[in-house]
Amino acid sequence: MGRKQNALVVVAIDFGTTYSGYAYSFRDEYKKDHTKIYSNENWQSGDGLITAKAPTAILFDEDGKLDCFGYDAERTYSELLEGGDAEGYSYFSRFKMKLFQDESALQHPISRRKNKISRDLILEDVTGKGMKALKVFSESIRFLKEHFLKSCKVANFKLNEGDIHWVLTVPAIWKDNAKQFMREAAKEAGINEDLLTLAYEPEAAAIYCKEATVQRKEGTEGCSLQSFEPGHQFLVLDCGGGTIDVTTYEVQNDSVLKELSEPSGGPWGGTYVDLEYECFLKDLFGKDVWETYIKECPEDILEIKRKFEAKKRGTKESQKTKTTIPYPASLFRTYCDIRKSDSIQEDLKKSVHSKTVTVSNEKLRYEPKIIKQFFEKSIESIISHVRDLLATSKRQRRHIDSILMVGGFSDSPILVERVKREFSNLVIISPQDAVLAVLKGAVMFGHNPELISERICPRTYGITVNMPYDDRRHPAMLKCIIEGREICSDIFKTMARKGDPLTVGKTTYTMLCSPTRSTDTEATVEVYQSENVNPIYTIDKGVSRLGILTVPIPNVERGKSRRIKVEMHFGYTELQVTASEEDTNRKTEATFECLMK
């Protein structure tokens, strides 16, 4: 940990798809009370709404400089649009999922893209203008960092740069290149890499709930004490705005957590529900009307989204009454202008939606089944995934007896009701401040990363090596001649296998290899990862290169008898690789170039 252990305060930034915020605690206070954590829970929308976190929305001015973030960005951009002054400005919201778009083919059709995660990745704002994703992410992190520092000045806290250990949360199901992108963004935001730690969101939530111990059991009156005793096995269902992270844990005798299954999940969070709703509106009003409306009245689109967000939080599975949602008059005018219609009411009566949607006084009234339909694909995906994971745990003779629901989407009554009904044999636990569980747990993890004792290796890691060519085993395309010998290149030499248990901060794999040629003056070590358990070649499907290390080996007198030692160390949230020439002090540590140039 080094300098991090000496930090006076740990500040965690939870950079979410829909909402973002920060929390912090002081080292001396943490030693006395782990739960004494502070957060800014006073983000104000301007129209009376106060939330624990700010919307993940950012506005840049005509010069490409940060104008404002959060509710201020939403409000300012809306005012600019209304005044016709928005040209030149760039507004982004809910852009975190861009880093998940390479991770799965199961995304909502609207959000599916093929862009690779890189330093040159471009994000499009609401008007289609492009800006480097690294800038958008880093300026968002910078805002939250500066907001904390300004609050310290107001409170007369005198902190130097080296006094702060920063923790940035990331979904556990993200791959290494997405995680490194966030680390790069934090560096761009002015956070010293030596004082930065990444925390996995479901782990952070599990840590917080175990440490806090006071839980609210769903379906019971009041609060009850639910201690996470040694041997207790539970599933964390982290339901965020973008991704759903699912992991199982067991409490050890020393109260630390052991990961029982590798993190899994998918892009089924609250924004999936929003996309289903927008698809329905497009079908209801017509594709041409909706697309014209988006272009001509973007300020009113923001209002439509916010009103649905409020309704979404109150939707219940048991709901039998209609849901009424008001809409801007401009939507109905756009419809009538394009359709040459005098009344949308009459048109609606003739449509396929006549029995499920009615309109009156610029409001739409939805039958309960229509509102529930927006949630169906998201919830079905979540339930199916949890069911499969529990079935696997049962086959492995594990005894999961509770589900811990955290994250903003877990506040949705319809999701909680469905989880309770589908898994009625388990205890469903929700912390009193589920929306802040990840944030506060990340602070605790920053103080003591050893709260997680063991993880499951999420992928197979190794290096590429050469070996004597065998025409009975090796493909001809990998055959090459090196110093007069037939060699097969691109062999995947496994060092850590997918599914292996890893002791956090202590597991190190070591391998010895030789230079490719006897005259080589430097040794190149290429590090690879694979989704497969037993990859054979580094060109196989599902294999990707993590990075390259180069070690100087200038003394060629020993030829290929020189030995290169490769060590792969699994830290608290990141993989560290070193390569060195044995019997010398020549050593290189890995700085992975996961981001494609």
Coordinates of C-alpha atoms in Angstrom, one line a residue:
M1 CA 0.0 0.0 0.0
G2 CA 2.9 2.4 0.7
R3 CA 1.9 6.0 0.7
K4 CA -1.8 5.0 0.8
Q5 CA -1.4 3.7 4.4
N6 CA -0.1 7.0 5.5
A7 CA -3.0 9.0 4.1
L8 CA -5.1 11.0 6.6
V9 CA -8.3 10.5 4.7
V10 CA -9.8 8.0 2.3
V11 CA -12.1 9.5 -0.4
A12 CA -14.2 7.2 -2.5
I13 CA -15.8 8.3 -5.8
D14 CA -18.7 6.2 -7.1
F15 CA -18.9 7.0 -10.7
G16 CA -22.2 5.6 -11.8
T17 CA -24.2 5.3 -15.0
T18 CA -27.1 7.4 -13.8
Y19 CA -25.8 9.0 -10.5
S20 CA -22.4 9.8 -9.1
G21 CA -21.1 11.0 -5.7
Y22 CA -18.4 10.7 -3.1
A23 CA -17.9 9.7 0.5
Y24 CA -14.9 10.0 2.9
S25 CA -13.6 9.2 6.3
F26 CA -10.6 10.1 8.4
R27 CA -8.1 7.5 9.3
D28 CA -8.1 8.2 13.1
E29 CA -11.9 8.2 13.2
Y30 CA -12.1 5.0 11.2
K31 CA -9.9 3.2 13.7
K32 CA -12.5 3.9 16.4
D33 CA -15.7 3.5 14.3
H34 CA -15.6 1.9 10.8
T35 CA -19.1 3.3 10.0
K36 CA -18.3 6.9 10.6
I37 CA -18.3 7.9 7.0
Y38 CA -19.3 11.3 5.6
S39 CA -20.9 12.0 2.2
N40 CA -22.5 14.9 0.4
E41 CA -26.2 14.0 0.4
N42 CA -27.4 17.4 -0.6
W43 CA -27.3 17.5 -4.4
Q44 CA -30.2 19.7 -5.3
S45 CA -32.1 19.7 -8.6
G46 CA -33.4 23.2 -8.3
D47 CA -37.1 22.2 -8.3
G48 CA -37.2 20.7 -4.8
L49 CA -35.5 17.3 -5.4
I50 CA -32.6 16.5 -3.2
T51 CA -30.6 13.3 -3.7
A52 CA -27.7 11.4 -2.2
K53 CA -25.8 11.5 -5.5
A54 CA -25.8 13.8 -8.5
P55 CA -26.9 12.8 -12.0
T56 CA -24.0 11.7 -14.2
A57 CA -24.4 14.5 -16.6
I58 CA -21.8 17.0 -17.8
L59 CA -21.8 20.1 -19.9
F60 CA -18.9 21.6 -21.9
D61 CA -18.8 25.1 -23.2
E62 CA -18.0 26.3 -26.8
D63 CA -14.3 26.1 -26.0
G64 CA -14.6 22.5 -24.8
K65 CA -14.1 23.4 -21.2
L66 CA -16.1 22.0 -18.3
D67 CA -19.1 24.2 -17.7
C68 CA -21.0 22.3 -15.0
F69 CA -21.9 18.8 -13.8
G70 CA -24.9 17.0 -12.3
Y71 CA -28.2 18.8 -11.8
D72 CA -26.5 22.1 -12.8
A73 CA -25.6 20.5 -16.2
E74 CA -29.2 19.3 -16.7
R75 CA -30.7 22.6 -15.8
T76 CA -28.2 24.8 -17.6
Y77 CA -28.4 22.8 -20.8
S78 CA -32.2 22.9 -20.7
E79 CA -32.1 26.7 -20.3
L80 CA -29.6 27.1 -23.2
L81 CA -31.9 25.0 -25.4
E82 CA -35.0 27.1 -24.5
G83 CA -33.1 30.3 -25.2
G84 CA -31.6 29.0 -28.5
D85 CA -28.1 29.4 -27.2
A86 CA -27.0 25.8 -27.0
E87 CA -25.0 25.7 -30.2
G88 CA -21.4 25.0 -29.5
Y89 CA -22.1 23.4 -26.2
S90 CA -21.7 19.6 -25.6
Y91 CA -23.9 17.8 -23.2
F92 CA -23.3 14.1 -22.1
S93 CA -25.3 11.9 -19.7
R94 CA -25.3 8.3 -18.7
F95 CA -22.1 7.6 -20.7
K96 CA -20.5 5.1 -18.4
M97 CA -22.1 2.1 -20.2
K98 CA -19.9 3.0 -23.2
L99 CA -17.1 1.1 -21.3
F100 CA -19.3 -2.0 -21.1
Q101 CA -20.3 -2.1 -24.8
D102 CA -17.4 -4.4 -25.7
E103 CA -18.1 -6.7 -22.8
S104 CA -21.3 -8.3 -23.9
A105 CA -23.5 -9.0 -27.0
L106 CA -26.6 -9.0 -24.8
Q107 CA -27.1 -5.3 -24.6
H108 CA -30.2 -3.5 -25.6
P109 CA -30.3 -3.1 -29.4
I110 CA -30.4 0.7 -29.1
S111 CA -27.1 0.9 -27.2
R112 CA -25.2 -1.9 -29.0
R113 CA -21.9 -0.5 -30.5
K114 CA -18.7 -2.0 -31.9
N115 CA -16.3 0.7 -30.8
K116 CA -13.2 -0.5 -29.1
I117 CA -12.1 0.9 -25.7
S118 CA -9.1 3.1 -26.3
R119 CA -7.6 6.5 -25.5
D120 CA -9.0 7.6 -28.8
L121 CA -12.6 6.4 -28.1
I122 CA -15.1 9.0 -29.1
L123 CA -18.3 9.7 -27.3
E124 CA -21.2 11.5 -29.0
D125 CA -23.1 14.2 -27.2
V126 CA -26.9 14.5 -27.4
T127 CA -26.6 16.2 -30.8
G128 CA -24.1 13.8 -32.3
K129 CA -21.0 15.9 -31.8
G130 CA -17.9 13.9 -30.8
M131 CA -15.5 14.3 -28.0
K132 CA -12.8 12.0 -26.6
A133 CA -14.3 9.7 -24.0
L134 CA -11.1 10.1 -21.8
K135 CA -11.8 13.8 -21.5
V136 CA -15.5 13.4 -20.7
F137 CA -14.7 10.8 -18.0
S138 CA -11.7 12.6 -16.5
E139 CA -13.5 16.0 -16.3
S140 CA -16.4 14.2 -14.5
I141 CA -14.0 12.7 -12.0
R142 CA -12.2 16.0 -11.7
F143 CA -15.4 17.8 -10.8
L144 CA -16.2 15.3 -8.0
K145 CA -12.6 15.6 -6.7
E146 CA -12.7 19.4 -6.7
H147 CA -16.1 19.4 -5.1
F148 CA -14.7 17.4 -2.2
L149 CA -11.6 19.6 -1.9
K150 CA -13.7 22.8 -1.9
S151 CA -15.9 21.3 0.9
C152 CA -12.8 20.7 2.9
K153 CA -11.8 24.3 2.6
V154 CA -15.2 25.5 3.7
A155 CA -14.9 23.2 6.8
N156 CA -11.3 24.4 7.4
F157 CA -9.8 21.0 6.7
K158 CA -6.2 21.5 5.7
L159 CA -5.2 18.6 3.4
N160 CA -2.2 18.2 1.1
E161 CA -2.2 16.0 -2.0
G162 CA -0.4 13.2 -0.2
D163 CA -2.9 13.2 2.6
I164 CA -5.7 11.7 0.5
H165 CA -6.1 8.1 -0.7
W166 CA -8.5 8.1 -3.5
V167 CA -10.7 5.0 -4.3
L168 CA -12.6 4.8 -7.6
T169 CA -15.4 2.2 -7.9
V170 CA -15.8 0.0 -11.0
P171 CA -18.1 -2.9 -11.9
A172 CA -16.5 -6.2 -11.1
I173 CA -17.6 -7.7 -14.4
W174 CA -15.6 -5.1 -16.4
K175 CA -12.5 -6.4 -18.2
D176 CA -9.1 -5.1 -17.5
N177 CA -9.0 -2.5 -20.4
A178 CA -12.2 -0.9 -19.1
K179 CA -10.7 -0.7 -15.6
Q180 CA -7.5 0.8 -16.9
F181 CA -9.5 3.3 -18.8
M182 CA -11.0 4.5 -15.5
R183 CA -7.5 4.6 -14.0
E184 CA -6.2 6.7 -16.9
A185 CA -9.2 9.0 -16.5
A186 CA -8.4 9.5 -12.8
K187 CA -4.8 10.3 -13.7
E188 CA -6.0 12.9 -16.2
A189 CA -8.2 14.3 -13.5
G190 CA -5.1 15.0 -11.4
I191 CA -5.2 12.0 -9.0
N192 CA -1.8 10.7 -8.2
E193 CA -1.5 7.0 -9.4
D194 CA 0.3 6.1 -6.2
L195 CA -2.6 7.3 -4.2
L196 CA -5.3 5.6 -6.3
T197 CA -7.1 2.3 -5.7
L198 CA -9.9 0.7 -7.7
A199 CA -12.7 -1.0 -5.8
Y200 CA -15.1 -3.5 -7.2
E201 CA -18.7 -2.4 -6.6
P202 CA -20.3 -5.6 -5.3
E203 CA -17.3 -6.2 -3.0
A204 CA -17.6 -2.7 -1.6
A205 CA -21.3 -3.2 -0.9
A206 CA -20.6 -6.6 0.8
I207 CA -17.9 -5.0 3.0
Y208 CA -20.2 -2.1 4.1
C209 CA -23.1 -4.4 4.9
K210 CA -20.9 -6.8 6.9
E211 CA -19.3 -4.0 8.8
A212 CA -22.5 -2.1 9.5
T213 CA -24.3 -5.3 10.5
V214 CA -27.6 -3.5 11.1
Q215 CA -29.8 -4.7 8.3
R216 CA -33.5 -4.3 7.3
K217 CA -35.0 -7.6 6.3
E218 CA -37.5 -7.2 3.5
G219 CA -40.9 -8.3 4.6
T220 CA -40.4 -7.8 8.3
E221 CA -41.3 -4.9 10.6
G222 CA -38.7 -2.5 11.7
C223 CA -35.0 -3.3 11.8
S224 CA -33.3 -6.4 13.0
L225 CA -29.7 -7.3 13.7
Q226 CA -28.3 -9.5 10.9
S227 CA -24.7 -10.3 11.8
F228 CA -22.6 -11.7 9.1
E229 CA -21.2 -14.6 11.2
P230 CA -18.3 -16.8 10.2
G231 CA -19.5 -19.4 7.7
H232 CA -22.4 -17.2 6.4
Q233 CA -22.7 -17.5 2.6
F234 CA -24.6 -14.8 0.7
L235 CA -25.1 -13.4 -2.7
V236 CA -24.6 -9.8 -3.5
L237 CA -27.0 -8.4 -6.1
D238 CA -25.6 -5.0 -7.1
C239 CA -28.3 -3.4 -9.2
G240 CA -27.0 -0.2 -10.7
G241 CA -28.3 2.2 -13.3
G242 CA -26.3 0.4 -16.1
T243 CA -24.9 -2.9 -15.0
I244 CA -26.0 -5.7 -12.7
D245 CA -23.1 -7.2 -10.7
V246 CA -23.6 -10.6 -9.0
T247 CA -21.1 -12.3 -6.7
T248 CA -21.2 -14.8 -3.8
Y249 CA -19.2 -14.6 -0.6
E250 CA -18.5 -16.4 2.6
V251 CA -17.5 -14.8 5.9
Q252 CA -14.3 -16.2 7.3
N253 CA -13.3 -16.8 10.9
D254 CA -11.4 -13.5 11.0
S255 CA -14.5 -11.7 9.6
V256 CA -12.9 -11.1 6.2
L257 CA -14.7 -12.1 3.0
K258 CA -13.9 -14.9 0.7
E259 CA -15.2 -14.8 -2.9
L260 CA -17.0 -18.0 -3.8
S261 CA -17.8 -17.3 -7.5
E262 CA -16.2 -15.0 -10.0
P263 CA -18.2 -11.8 -10.7
S264 CA -20.9 -12.0 -13.3
G265 CA -23.8 -10.1 -14.6
G266 CA -24.9 -7.9 -17.5
P267 CA -26.2 -4.6 -18.8
W268 CA -29.7 -5.0 -17.3
G269 CA -29.8 -2.0 -14.9
G270 CA -32.3 0.8 -14.6
T271 CA -31.3 2.4 -18.0
Y272 CA -32.5 -0.8 -19.8
V273 CA -36.0 0.0 -18.4
D274 CA -35.6 3.6 -19.7
L275 CA -34.7 2.3 -23.2
E276 CA -37.8 0.0 -23.2
Y277 CA -39.9 3.0 -22.3
E278 CA -38.4 5.1 -25.1
C279 CA -39.0 2.3 -27.6
F280 CA -42.7 2.3 -26.6
L281 CA -43.0 6.0 -27.0
K282 CA -41.5 5.8 -30.5
D283 CA -44.0 3.1 -31.4
L284 CA -46.9 5.0 -29.8
F285 CA -46.2 8.3 -31.6
G286 CA -44.5 6.9 -34.6
K287 CA -40.8 6.7 -35.4
D288 CA -40.8 9.8 -37.7
V289 CA -42.6 11.9 -35.0
W290 CA -40.3 10.7 -32.2
E291 CA -37.1 11.3 -34.1
T292 CA -38.2 14.7 -35.3
Y293 CA -39.2 15.6 -31.7
I294 CA -35.8 14.6 -30.3
K295 CA -34.1 16.9 -32.8
E296 CA -36.4 19.9 -32.4
C297 CA -37.3 19.7 -28.7
P298 CA -34.3 18.2 -26.8
E299 CA -35.0 20.3 -23.7
D300 CA -38.4 18.6 -23.4
I301 CA -36.9 15.2 -23.8
L302 CA -35.0 15.8 -20.6
E303 CA -38.2 16.6 -18.9
I304 CA -39.9 13.4 -20.2
K305 CA -37.0 11.3 -18.9
R306 CA -37.0 12.9 -15.4
K307 CA -40.8 12.4 -15.0
F308 CA -40.5 8.8 -15.9
E309 CA -37.6 8.3 -13.5
A310 CA -39.9 9.5 -10.7
K311 CA -42.7 7.1 -11.8
K312 CA -40.2 4.3 -12.2
R313 CA -39.3 4.4 -8.5
G314 CA -42.9 3.8 -7.4
T315 CA -43.9 1.0 -9.7
K316 CA -44.9 -2.2 -7.9
E317 CA -45.6 -5.7 -9.2
S318 CA -48.8 -5.7 -7.3
Q319 CA -50.0 -2.4 -8.8
K320 CA -53.6 -2.5 -10.1
T321 CA -54.2 1.2 -10.8
K322 CA -53.3 3.2 -13.9
T323 CA -50.1 5.3 -14.1
T324 CA -50.5 8.9 -15.2
I325 CA -47.6 10.7 -16.7
P326 CA -47.7 14.3 -18.0
Y327 CA -45.9 15.3 -21.2
P328 CA -44.9 18.6 -22.7
A329 CA -47.5 20.2 -25.0
S330 CA -44.8 20.3 -27.7
L331 CA -44.9 16.5 -28.1
F332 CA -48.6 16.5 -29.0
R333 CA -48.1 19.5 -31.3
T334 CA -45.3 17.8 -33.1
Y335 CA -47.5 14.7 -33.6
C336 CA -50.5 16.7 -34.9
D337 CA -48.2 18.7 -37.3
I338 CA -46.6 15.6 -38.8
R339 CA -49.7 13.5 -38.9
K340 CA -51.9 16.4 -40.1
S341 CA -54.2 15.3 -37.3
D342 CA -56.7 17.4 -35.2
S343 CA -56.7 15.1 -32.3
I344 CA -54.3 12.4 -31.0
Q345 CA -57.1 11.1 -28.8
E346 CA -59.1 10.0 -31.9
D347 CA -56.0 8.5 -33.5
L348 CA -55.1 6.6 -30.4
K349 CA -58.6 5.0 -30.3
K350 CA -57.9 3.5 -33.7
S351 CA -54.4 2.2 -32.8
V352 CA -53.2 -1.1 -31.3
H353 CA -52.7 0.8 -28.0
S354 CA -56.4 1.8 -27.7
K355 CA -57.1 -0.6 -24.8
T356 CA -53.9 0.1 -22.8
V357 CA -53.2 3.8 -23.2
T358 CA -55.5 6.9 -23.0
V359 CA -54.7 10.6 -23.4
S360 CA -56.3 13.5 -21.6
N361 CA -55.1 17.1 -20.9
E362 CA -51.6 16.4 -22.2
K363 CA -51.2 13.4 -20.0
L364 CA -51.0 9.7 -20.9
R365 CA -52.6 7.1 -18.7
Y366 CA -51.1 3.6 -18.8
E367 CA -52.7 0.3 -17.8
P368 CA -50.5 -1.4 -15.1
K369 CA -49.4 -4.2 -17.5
I370 CA -47.8 -1.6 -19.9
I371 CA -45.7 0.0 -17.1
K372 CA -44.7 -3.4 -15.9
Q373 CA -43.8 -4.4 -19.4
F374 CA -41.0 -1.8 -19.4
F375 CA -39.3 -3.7 -16.6
E376 CA -39.9 -7.2 -17.8
K377 CA -36.7 -7.9 -19.9
S378 CA -34.5 -6.3 -17.3
I379 CA -36.0 -8.2 -14.4
E380 CA -36.2 -11.5 -16.3
S381 CA -32.5 -11.3 -17.2
I382 CA -31.6 -10.6 -13.5
I383 CA -33.8 -13.4 -12.1
S384 CA -32.6 -15.9 -14.7
H385 CA -28.9 -15.0 -14.0
V386 CA -29.3 -15.3 -10.2
R387 CA -31.3 -18.5 -10.5
D388 CA -28.5 -20.1 -12.6
L389 CA -25.8 -18.9 -10.2
L390 CA -27.7 -20.3 -7.2
A391 CA -28.1 -23.6 -9.0
T392 CA -24.4 -23.8 -9.7
S393 CA -23.6 -22.9 -6.0
K394 CA -25.9 -25.8 -4.9
R395 CA -24.1 -28.3 -7.2
Q396 CA -20.9 -27.1 -5.6
R397 CA -22.4 -27.9 -2.2
R398 CA -22.5 -24.3 -1.1
H399 CA -25.3 -23.0 1.1
I400 CA -26.3 -19.5 0.0
D401 CA -29.1 -18.4 2.4
S402 CA -29.5 -14.7 1.7
I403 CA -29.4 -12.2 -1.1
L404 CA -28.0 -8.7 -0.4
M405 CA -29.6 -6.1 -2.7
V406 CA -27.7 -2.8 -3.2
G407 CA -27.4 -0.1 -5.8
G408 CA -29.9 2.5 -7.0
F409 CA -32.0 0.1 -9.0
S410 CA -32.5 -2.1 -6.0
D411 CA -34.7 0.7 -4.6
S412 CA -37.3 -0.3 -7.3
P413 CA -40.3 -1.9 -5.5
I414 CA -41.2 -4.0 -8.6
L415 CA -37.6 -5.5 -8.7
V416 CA -37.6 -6.2 -4.9
E417 CA -41.0 -7.8 -5.0
R418 CA -40.1 -10.0 -7.8
V419 CA -36.8 -11.1 -6.2
K420 CA -38.7 -11.9 -3.0
R421 CA -41.3 -14.0 -4.9
E422 CA -38.8 -15.9 -7.0
F423 CA -36.4 -16.7 -4.1
S424 CA -38.9 -17.0 -1.2
N425 CA -36.7 -19.6 0.4
L426 CA -33.9 -17.1 1.0
V427 CA -33.6 -14.0 3.2
I428 CA -33.7 -10.8 1.1
I429 CA -31.6 -8.1 2.8
S430 CA -31.5 -4.5 1.9
P431 CA -29.3 -2.0 3.9
Q432 CA -31.1 1.2 5.0
D433 CA -29.0 3.2 2.6
A434 CA -28.7 0.8 -0.3
V435 CA -27.9 3.6 -2.7
L436 CA -24.8 4.5 -0.7
A437 CA -23.7 1.0 0.2
V438 CA -21.1 0.8 -2.6
L439 CA -19.8 4.2 -1.8
K440 CA -19.4 3.7 1.9
G441 CA -18.0 0.2 1.4
A442 CA -15.4 1.6 -1.0
V443 CA -14.2 3.9 1.8
M444 CA -13.8 1.0 4.1
F445 CA -11.9 -1.0 1.5
G446 CA -9.6 2.0 1.0
H447 CA -8.8 1.8 4.7
N448 CA -8.4 -1.9 4.8
P449 CA -8.2 -3.8 1.5
E450 CA -7.5 -7.0 3.4
L451 CA -11.2 -7.2 4.2
I452 CA -11.4 -9.3 1.1
S453 CA -9.2 -12.4 1.6
E454 CA -9.8 -14.5 -1.5
R455 CA -11.1 -14.0 -5.0
I456 CA -11.8 -16.4 -7.9
C457 CA -9.6 -15.8 -10.9
P458 CA -11.9 -14.3 -13.5
R459 CA -9.9 -15.2 -16.5
T460 CA -6.9 -17.3 -17.5
Y461 CA -3.6 -15.3 -17.6
G462 CA -0.3 -16.3 -19.2
I463 CA 2.5 -15.4 -21.5
T464 CA 3.4 -16.3 -25.1
V465 CA 6.2 -18.7 -25.5
N466 CA 7.9 -20.7 -28.4
M467 CA 8.5 -24.4 -28.4
P468 CA 9.9 -27.0 -30.9
Y469 CA 7.5 -27.4 -33.8
D470 CA 5.6 -30.7 -34.1
D471 CA 3.6 -31.1 -37.3
R472 CA 1.2 -33.6 -35.6
R473 CA 0.2 -31.0 -33.0
H474 CA 0.9 -27.5 -34.2
P475 CA -0.7 -25.5 -37.1
A476 CA 1.5 -24.8 -40.0
M477 CA 0.7 -21.1 -39.9
L478 CA 2.6 -20.8 -36.6
K479 CA 5.8 -22.5 -37.9
C480 CA 8.9 -20.4 -38.1
I481 CA 12.7 -21.0 -38.3
I482 CA 14.8 -19.5 -35.5
E483 CA 18.6 -20.1 -35.5
G484 CA 18.1 -23.1 -37.8
R485 CA 15.4 -24.8 -35.7
E486 CA 11.7 -25.3 -36.5
I487 CA 9.8 -23.4 -33.8
C488 CA 6.0 -23.0 -33.1
S489 CA 5.3 -19.5 -32.0
D490 CA 2.3 -18.0 -30.1
I491 CA 1.9 -20.8 -27.6
F492 CA -0.3 -19.6 -24.6
K493 CA 1.7 -20.6 -21.5
T494 CA -0.8 -20.5 -18.6
M495 CA 0.3 -19.0 -15.3
A496 CA -3.1 -18.4 -13.6
R497 CA -6.2 -20.3 -14.6
K498 CA -9.8 -19.1 -14.7
G499 CA -11.6 -20.4 -11.6
D500 CA -8.5 -20.7 -9.5
P501 CA -8.8 -19.2 -5.9
L502 CA -6.5 -16.3 -5.4
T503 CA -5.3 -15.1 -2.0
V504 CA -5.7 -11.3 -2.3
G505 CA -2.4 -9.4 -2.1
K506 CA -0.4 -12.6 -1.6
T507 CA -0.8 -15.0 -4.6
T508 CA 2.2 -14.8 -7.0
Y509 CA 2.8 -17.1 -9.9
T510 CA 6.3 -17.6 -11.2
M511 CA 7.6 -18.9 -14.5
L512 CA 11.1 -19.2 -16.0
C513 CA 11.7 -18.8 -19.7
S514 CA 14.6 -18.2 -22.1
P515 CA 15.4 -15.6 -24.8
T516 CA 14.1 -16.3 -28.3
R517 CA 17.6 -16.0 -29.8
S518 CA 21.0 -16.5 -28.3
T519 CA 22.0 -13.0 -29.5
D520 CA 19.1 -11.1 -28.1
T521 CA 20.1 -8.2 -25.9
E522 CA 16.6 -7.7 -24.5
A523 CA 13.8 -10.1 -23.7
T524 CA 10.3 -9.3 -24.6
V525 CA 7.5 -10.8 -22.4
E526 CA 4.0 -10.6 -23.8
V527 CA 1.2 -11.0 -21.3
Y528 CA -2.2 -12.4 -22.4
Q529 CA -5.6 -13.1 -20.9
S530 CA -8.3 -15.5 -22.1
E531 CA -12.0 -16.1 -21.3
N532 CA -11.3 -19.8 -21.8
V533 CA -10.0 -22.1 -19.1
N534 CA -7.4 -23.8 -21.2
P535 CA -6.3 -21.6 -24.1
I536 CA -3.7 -23.2 -26.4
Y537 CA -2.5 -20.4 -28.6
T538 CA -2.5 -16.6 -28.1
I539 CA -4.3 -16.3 -31.5
D540 CA -7.3 -18.3 -30.2
K541 CA -10.7 -16.8 -30.0
G542 CA -11.3 -15.1 -26.7
V543 CA -7.6 -14.4 -26.1
S544 CA -6.4 -10.8 -25.9
R545 CA -3.0 -9.2 -25.1
L546 CA -2.7 -7.3 -21.9
G547 CA 0.7 -5.8 -22.4
I548 CA 4.4 -6.1 -23.1
L549 CA 7.4 -6.0 -20.8
T550 CA 10.9 -5.6 -22.1
V551 CA 13.9 -6.6 -19.9
P552 CA 17.5 -5.6 -21.0
I553 CA 19.8 -8.7 -21.2
P554 CA 23.0 -7.2 -22.7
N555 CA 25.4 -10.0 -21.8
V556 CA 25.0 -12.5 -24.8
E557 CA 27.9 -14.8 -23.7
R558 CA 25.5 -17.2 -22.0
G559 CA 23.2 -17.3 -25.1
K560 CA 19.9 -18.9 -24.5
S561 CA 21.0 -20.3 -21.2
R562 CA 20.1 -16.9 -19.6
R563 CA 16.8 -17.3 -17.6
I564 CA 14.1 -14.7 -17.5
K565 CA 11.9 -14.9 -14.4
V566 CA 8.3 -13.8 -14.9
E567 CA 6.2 -13.1 -11.8
M568 CA 2.5 -12.5 -11.9
H569 CA 1.1 -11.0 -8.7
F570 CA -2.6 -10.6 -7.9
G571 CA -3.0 -7.4 -5.9
Y572 CA -6.1 -6.1 -4.2
T573 CA -7.9 -5.2 -7.5
E574 CA -5.2 -5.3 -10.1
L575 CA -2.7 -7.6 -11.8
Q576 CA 1.0 -6.7 -11.5
V577 CA 3.6 -8.4 -13.6
T578 CA 7.4 -8.2 -13.3
A579 CA 10.1 -9.7 -15.5
S580 CA 13.7 -10.0 -14.5
E581 CA 16.9 -11.7 -15.6
E582 CA 18.0 -14.2 -12.9
D583 CA 21.1 -13.4 -11.0
T584 CA 21.1 -9.8 -12.0
N585 CA 19.4 -6.6 -10.8
R586 CA 17.8 -6.0 -14.2
K587 CA 14.0 -5.9 -13.6
T588 CA 11.0 -4.5 -15.3
E589 CA 7.5 -4.0 -13.8
A590 CA 4.5 -4.1 -16.0
T591 CA 2.6 -1.0 -17.0
F592 CA -0.1 -2.6 -19.1
E593 CA -1.1 -1.0 -22.3
C594 CA -4.6 -2.4 -22.3
L595 CA -5.9 0.6 -24.2
M596 CA -5.3 0.0 -27.9
K597 CA -3.4 2.8 -29.6

